[in-house]
Structure formats: C-alpha cells, structure tokens
Tab-separated table of C-alpha atoms in Angstrom:
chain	number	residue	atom	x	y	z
A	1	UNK	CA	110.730	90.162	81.158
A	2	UNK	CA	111.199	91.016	84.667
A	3	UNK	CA	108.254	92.665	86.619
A	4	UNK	CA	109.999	95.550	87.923
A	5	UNK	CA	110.722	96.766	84.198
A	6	UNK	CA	107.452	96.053	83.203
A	7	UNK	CA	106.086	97.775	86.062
A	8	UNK	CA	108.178	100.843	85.133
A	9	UNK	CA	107.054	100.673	81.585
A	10	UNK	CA	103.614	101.253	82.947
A	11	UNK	CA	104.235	103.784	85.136
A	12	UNK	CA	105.852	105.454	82.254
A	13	UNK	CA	103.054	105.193	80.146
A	14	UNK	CA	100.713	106.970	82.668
A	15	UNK	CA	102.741	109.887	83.126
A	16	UNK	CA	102.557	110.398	79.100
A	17	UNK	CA	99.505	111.328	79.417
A	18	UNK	CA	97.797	110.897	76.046
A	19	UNK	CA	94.333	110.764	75.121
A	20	UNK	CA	91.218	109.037	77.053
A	21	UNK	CA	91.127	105.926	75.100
A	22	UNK	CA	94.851	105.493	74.977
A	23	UNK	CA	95.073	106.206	79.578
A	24	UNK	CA	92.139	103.941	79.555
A	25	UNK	CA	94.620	101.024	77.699
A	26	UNK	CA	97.258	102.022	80.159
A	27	UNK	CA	95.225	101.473	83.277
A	28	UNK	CA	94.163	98.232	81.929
A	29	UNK	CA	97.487	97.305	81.042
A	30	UNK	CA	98.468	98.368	84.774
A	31	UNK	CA	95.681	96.200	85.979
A	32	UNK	CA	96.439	93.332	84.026
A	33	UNK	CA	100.479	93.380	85.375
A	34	UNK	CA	98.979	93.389	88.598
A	35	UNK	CA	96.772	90.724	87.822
A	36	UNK	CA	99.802	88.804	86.703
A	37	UNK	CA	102.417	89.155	89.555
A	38	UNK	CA	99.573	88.110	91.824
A	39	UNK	CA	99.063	84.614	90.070
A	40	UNK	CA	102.484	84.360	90.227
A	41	UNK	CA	102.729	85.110	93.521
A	42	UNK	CA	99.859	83.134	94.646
A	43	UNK	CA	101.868	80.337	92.522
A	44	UNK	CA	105.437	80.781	93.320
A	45	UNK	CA	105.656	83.159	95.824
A	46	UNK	CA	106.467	83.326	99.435
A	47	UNK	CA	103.913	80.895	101.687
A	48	UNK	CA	102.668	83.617	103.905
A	49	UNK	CA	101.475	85.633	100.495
A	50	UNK	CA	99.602	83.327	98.896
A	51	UNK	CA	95.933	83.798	99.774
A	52	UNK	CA	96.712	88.009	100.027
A	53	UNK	CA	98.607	87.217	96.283
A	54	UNK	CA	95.033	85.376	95.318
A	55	UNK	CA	93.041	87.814	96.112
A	56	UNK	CA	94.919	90.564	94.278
A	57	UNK	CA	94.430	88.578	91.097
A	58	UNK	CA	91.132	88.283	92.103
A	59	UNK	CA	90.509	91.767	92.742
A	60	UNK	CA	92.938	93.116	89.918
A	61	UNK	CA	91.205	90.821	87.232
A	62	UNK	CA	88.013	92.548	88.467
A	63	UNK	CA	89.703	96.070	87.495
A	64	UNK	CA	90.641	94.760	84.201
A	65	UNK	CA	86.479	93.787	83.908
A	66	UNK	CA	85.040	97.050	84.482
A	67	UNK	CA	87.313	98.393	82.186
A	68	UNK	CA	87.048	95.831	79.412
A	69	UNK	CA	89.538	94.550	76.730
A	70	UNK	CA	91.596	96.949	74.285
A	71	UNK	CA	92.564	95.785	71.150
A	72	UNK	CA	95.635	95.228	71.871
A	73	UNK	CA	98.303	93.281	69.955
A	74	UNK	CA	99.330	90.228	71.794
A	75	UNK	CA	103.277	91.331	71.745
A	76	UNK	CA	102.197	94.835	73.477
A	77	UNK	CA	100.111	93.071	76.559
A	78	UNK	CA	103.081	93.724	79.340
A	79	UNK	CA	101.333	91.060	81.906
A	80	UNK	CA	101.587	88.531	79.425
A	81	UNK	CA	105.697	89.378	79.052
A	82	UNK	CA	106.373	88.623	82.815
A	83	UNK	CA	108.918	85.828	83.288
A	84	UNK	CA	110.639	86.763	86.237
A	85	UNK	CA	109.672	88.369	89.670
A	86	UNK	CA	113.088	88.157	91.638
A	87	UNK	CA	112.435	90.120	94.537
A	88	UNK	CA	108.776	90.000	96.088
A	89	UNK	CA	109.776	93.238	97.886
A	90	UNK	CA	110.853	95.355	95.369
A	91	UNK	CA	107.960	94.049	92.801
A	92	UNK	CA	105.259	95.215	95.474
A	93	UNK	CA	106.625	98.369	96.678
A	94	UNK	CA	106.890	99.233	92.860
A	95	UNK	CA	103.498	97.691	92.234
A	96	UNK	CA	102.254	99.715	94.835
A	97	UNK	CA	103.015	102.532	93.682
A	98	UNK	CA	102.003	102.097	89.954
A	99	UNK	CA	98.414	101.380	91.878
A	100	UNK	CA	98.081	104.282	93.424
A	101	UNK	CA	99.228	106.213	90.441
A	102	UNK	CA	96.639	104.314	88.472
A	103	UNK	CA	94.099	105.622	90.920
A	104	UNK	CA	95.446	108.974	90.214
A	105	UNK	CA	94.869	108.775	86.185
A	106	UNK	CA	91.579	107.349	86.899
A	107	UNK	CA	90.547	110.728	88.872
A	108	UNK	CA	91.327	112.607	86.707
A	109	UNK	CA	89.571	110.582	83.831
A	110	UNK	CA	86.367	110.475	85.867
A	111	UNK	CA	86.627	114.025	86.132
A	112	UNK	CA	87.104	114.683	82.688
A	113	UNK	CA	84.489	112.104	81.783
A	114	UNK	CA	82.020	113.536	78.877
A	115	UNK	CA	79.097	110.758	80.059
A	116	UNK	CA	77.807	109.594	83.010
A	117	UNK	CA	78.827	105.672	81.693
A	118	UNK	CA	82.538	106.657	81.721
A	119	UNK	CA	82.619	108.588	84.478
A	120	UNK	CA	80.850	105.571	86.878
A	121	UNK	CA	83.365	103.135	85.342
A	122	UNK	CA	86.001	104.870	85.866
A	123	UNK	CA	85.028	105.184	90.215
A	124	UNK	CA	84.464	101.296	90.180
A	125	UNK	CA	87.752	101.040	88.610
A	126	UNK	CA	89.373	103.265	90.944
A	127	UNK	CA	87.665	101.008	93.838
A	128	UNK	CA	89.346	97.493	92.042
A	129	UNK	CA	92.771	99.715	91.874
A	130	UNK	CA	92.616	100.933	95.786
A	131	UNK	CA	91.495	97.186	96.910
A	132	UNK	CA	94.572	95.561	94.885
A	133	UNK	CA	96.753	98.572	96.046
A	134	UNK	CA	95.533	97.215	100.167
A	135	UNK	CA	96.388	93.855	99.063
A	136	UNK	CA	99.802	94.848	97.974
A	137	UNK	CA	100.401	96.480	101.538
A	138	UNK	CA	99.077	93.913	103.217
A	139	UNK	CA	101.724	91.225	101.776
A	140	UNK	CA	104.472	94.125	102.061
A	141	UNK	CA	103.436	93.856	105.947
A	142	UNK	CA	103.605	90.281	106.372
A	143	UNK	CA	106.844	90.250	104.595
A	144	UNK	CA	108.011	93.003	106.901
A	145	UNK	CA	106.538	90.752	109.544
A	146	UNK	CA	108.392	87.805	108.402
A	147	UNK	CA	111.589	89.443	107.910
A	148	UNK	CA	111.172	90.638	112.033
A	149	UNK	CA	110.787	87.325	113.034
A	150	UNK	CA	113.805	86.165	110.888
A	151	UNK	CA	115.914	88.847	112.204
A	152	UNK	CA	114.770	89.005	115.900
C-alpha cells in the first residue's frame, strides 16, 4: 500500500480518540510507519537522504521500544503494508505531520497518565517522536536544497 494512505490511516486513527491502550497502539503503529519509510528511504531513496533516512529508523524504532509491542494481528501492522513511497516529498511532509500529531496524543496521554510508569514513558516517547519528526525536516531541507540547485 502506498505510504501516503497509510500515513493518513494513522493520522485518522489518532484523531478517534479512543481509549489509553487503544492511542497507545496508534502511536506505535505511527512509529512503526515511520520506522518503515525510513528503511526504505535509507534503501531506495534519494542519495542525499540516506544517512538522515537511517537515523529516523534508528530513532523511530527507538519510539516503537519505549512503547513496546501490541498484540497486534499481523494484517493490521500498517508499516508492514508499505509497498510504495512515490514521492519522497509528499511522504515526509505527511509524515511530518502525523509526528507531530503523535507528539500531541502523547501529551495528552502523559497528562492523563494514572502512574508515574506511564506517564515517564509516554515523555521518552514524545522525545523518539520530536527527534524522528527533526529528521523528517531535515531531509525535507536537503530536498528543498537539492531541488534549488536543480532549478538555479
């Protein structure tokens, strides 16, 4: 499936806003899609976005750590649907997005926490989503940056 509907399946799931346990699954599906397009793009992507692509599957693997592994069924794990990442541009401004809005969930989680555990996993995971999310800006600036020196 492409990444820019997958991305937009995620962001939909956020904004439902259902229970704890069931945001907590969304945030580490979110994680694990932007664990995905980063491997890709480390992989397959443009030269210049390779190491910046690395480290966000570095960083967004870390996210998906802290959080640990829902029981999910293998057919509903979105990162492990992606087959196609078309345009590098699009896919980051929209994974950029779904980052920040993951950030967003996880404030409000943390907030709501009813322990102290919860609550501190939920600020390192906002920490792994905010460092992936600078990755992601960073590549959108050297593809800006590329595009320049195409154009100019």
């Amino acid at each position: 499936m492409d990444a820019m509907r997958l991305i937009m399946a995620s962001r939909q799931a956020l904004a439902s806003g259902a229970g704890v346990p069931e945001m907590m699954t969304e945030v580490w599906q979110a994680q694990a899609l932007a664990q995905a397009i980063g491997s890709r793009l480390a992989v397959s992507g443009p030269p210049e976005l390779r190491g910046e692509a690395l480290g966000l599957t570095e960083l967004a693997g870390r996210g998906c750590g802290i959080l640990g592994a829902p029981d999910l069924d293998p057919g509903t794990l979105r990162a492990a649907q992606l087959t196609e990442l078309d345009d590098a541009r699009a896919t980051l401004l929209s994974l950029g997005g779904l980052l920040a809005e993951v950030g967003i969930t996880l404030v409000g989680l943390a907030s709501a926490a009813a322990d102290e555990a919860t609550y501190w996993q939920c600020m390192e995971a906002i920490d792994a989503a905010d460092e992936s999310r600078d990755r992601v800006l960073e590549m959108l600036r050297k593809l800006a940056a590329r595009e320049e020196v195409r154009d100019g």
